[in-house]
Amino acid sequence: MKYYISQTIVELVDGRLTGREVVLTRADARVDKDGARYKNVKLFMHKLRALGIENLHINKYDKKRYNRLVREQNKRHKNRKLTVADLAKMTEQAEELSPDNV
């Protein structure tokens, strides 16, 4: 049986409570054949908690759920192209903060 570690993140964004689950470890054992076993995943989770990472969970590998979580993460981390409107907004903010314009 394979297992993986995920983290639940709960935030307050624009007055709304939002939550998401983030996969922190792989559910396969590419390098170490025993890497995704429960005992090893549990030991690694204790190391992550010692580093101060909170809201960790050990999950049994379910292909459909795991792939859905990874797809959602990839969408959030997708690079967005910089537009002319973005540049204009950034220069406007820089001019407001600049002490030379006082």
CSV table of C-alpha atoms in Angstrom, one decimal:
chain,number,residue,atom,x,y,z
A,1,MET,CA,0.0,0.0,0.0
A,2,LYS,CA,1.3,3.5,-0.9
A,3,TYR,CA,0.9,6.6,1.2
A,4,TYR,CA,1.6,10.3,0.8
A,5,ILE,CA,1.7,13.4,3.0
A,6,SER,CA,-0.6,16.4,2.4
A,7,GLN,CA,-1.1,19.7,4.2
A,8,THR,CA,-4.4,21.5,4.8
A,9,ILE,CA,-4.1,25.3,4.4
A,10,VAL,CA,-7.0,27.5,5.7
A,11,GLU,CA,-6.9,31.2,5.0
A,12,LEU,CA,-9.0,34.3,5.3
A,13,VAL,CA,-9.1,35.9,1.9
A,14,ASP,CA,-11.3,39.0,1.3
A,15,GLY,CA,-13.4,38.2,4.4
A,16,ARG,CA,-14.0,34.6,3.2
A,17,LEU,CA,-12.7,31.5,4.8
A,18,THR,CA,-10.9,29.4,2.1
A,19,GLY,CA,-9.2,26.1,2.3
A,20,ARG,CA,-7.1,23.9,0.1
A,21,GLU,CA,-5.1,20.7,0.4
A,22,VAL,CA,-1.5,20.6,-0.9
A,23,VAL,CA,0.4,17.4,-1.6
A,24,LEU,CA,3.9,17.5,-0.1
A,25,THR,CA,5.3,14.1,-1.0
A,26,ARG,CA,5.1,11.7,-3.9
A,27,ALA,CA,2.9,8.6,-3.6
A,28,ASP,CA,5.4,6.5,-5.6
A,29,ALA,CA,8.8,5.1,-4.7
A,30,ARG,CA,11.0,6.2,-7.6
A,31,VAL,CA,14.3,6.1,-5.7
A,32,ASP,CA,13.6,4.0,-2.6
A,33,LYS,CA,11.3,1.1,-3.1
A,34,ASP,CA,10.1,1.4,0.5
A,35,GLY,CA,9.7,5.2,0.3
A,36,ALA,CA,5.9,5.3,0.1
A,37,ARG,CA,5.3,2.7,2.9
A,38,TYR,CA,3.3,3.9,5.9
A,39,LYS,CA,6.2,3.5,8.4
A,40,ASN,CA,8.6,5.7,6.3
A,41,VAL,CA,6.0,8.3,5.5
A,42,LYS,CA,5.1,8.5,9.2
A,43,LEU,CA,8.7,9.1,10.1
A,44,PHE,CA,9.1,11.8,7.5
A,45,MET,CA,5.9,13.5,8.7
A,46,HIS,CA,7.4,13.7,12.2
A,47,LYS,CA,10.4,15.4,10.7
A,48,LEU,CA,8.2,17.9,8.9
A,49,ARG,CA,6.4,18.6,12.1
A,50,ALA,CA,9.7,19.2,13.9
A,51,LEU,CA,10.5,21.8,11.3
A,52,GLY,CA,7.3,23.6,12.3
A,53,ILE,CA,5.0,22.6,9.4
A,54,GLU,CA,1.4,22.3,10.7
A,55,ASN,CA,-1.8,20.6,9.6
A,56,LEU,CA,-0.1,17.5,8.1
A,57,HIS,CA,-2.0,14.4,7.1
A,58,ILE,CA,-1.0,10.9,6.0
A,59,ASN,CA,-3.3,9.8,3.2
A,60,LYS,CA,-3.7,6.4,1.5
A,61,TYR,CA,-3.0,6.6,-2.2
A,62,ASP,CA,-6.1,6.8,-4.2
A,63,LYS,CA,-5.2,7.5,-7.8
A,64,LYS,CA,-8.2,9.7,-8.7
A,65,ARG,CA,-7.9,11.9,-5.6
A,66,TYR,CA,-4.2,12.2,-5.7
A,67,ASN,CA,-4.1,13.2,-9.4
A,68,ARG,CA,-6.9,15.8,-8.8
A,69,LEU,CA,-4.9,17.4,-6.0
A,70,VAL,CA,-1.8,17.5,-8.1
A,71,ARG,CA,-3.7,19.1,-11.0
A,72,GLU,CA,-5.1,21.8,-8.8
A,73,GLN,CA,-1.7,22.6,-7.4
A,74,ASN,CA,-0.3,22.9,-11.0
A,75,LYS,CA,-3.0,25.3,-11.9
A,76,ARG,CA,-2.2,27.6,-8.9
A,77,HIS,CA,1.6,27.5,-9.7
A,78,LYS,CA,1.1,28.1,-13.4
A,79,ASN,CA,3.1,31.1,-14.7
A,80,ARG,CA,1.0,34.0,-15.9
A,81,LYS,CA,2.4,36.2,-18.7
A,82,LEU,CA,3.1,39.8,-17.7
A,83,THR,CA,0.9,42.3,-19.6
A,84,VAL,CA,1.3,45.9,-20.4
A,85,ALA,CA,-1.5,46.7,-17.9
A,86,ASP,CA,0.5,44.9,-15.2
A,87,LEU,CA,3.6,47.0,-16.0
A,88,ALA,CA,1.6,50.2,-15.9
A,89,LYS,CA,0.2,49.4,-12.5
A,90,MET,CA,3.6,48.5,-11.2
A,91,THR,CA,5.2,51.7,-12.4
A,92,GLU,CA,2.3,53.7,-10.9
A,93,GLN,CA,2.8,52.0,-7.5
A,94,ALA,CA,6.6,52.6,-7.7
A,95,GLU,CA,6.1,56.3,-8.4
A,96,GLU,CA,3.7,56.6,-5.4
A,97,LEU,CA,6.3,55.0,-3.1
A,98,SER,CA,9.3,56.9,-4.5
A,99,PRO,CA,10.5,59.6,-2.0
A,100,ASP,CA,11.8,61.7,-4.9
A,101,ASN,CA,8.2,62.6,-6.0
A,102,VAL,CA,7.4,64.3,-2.6
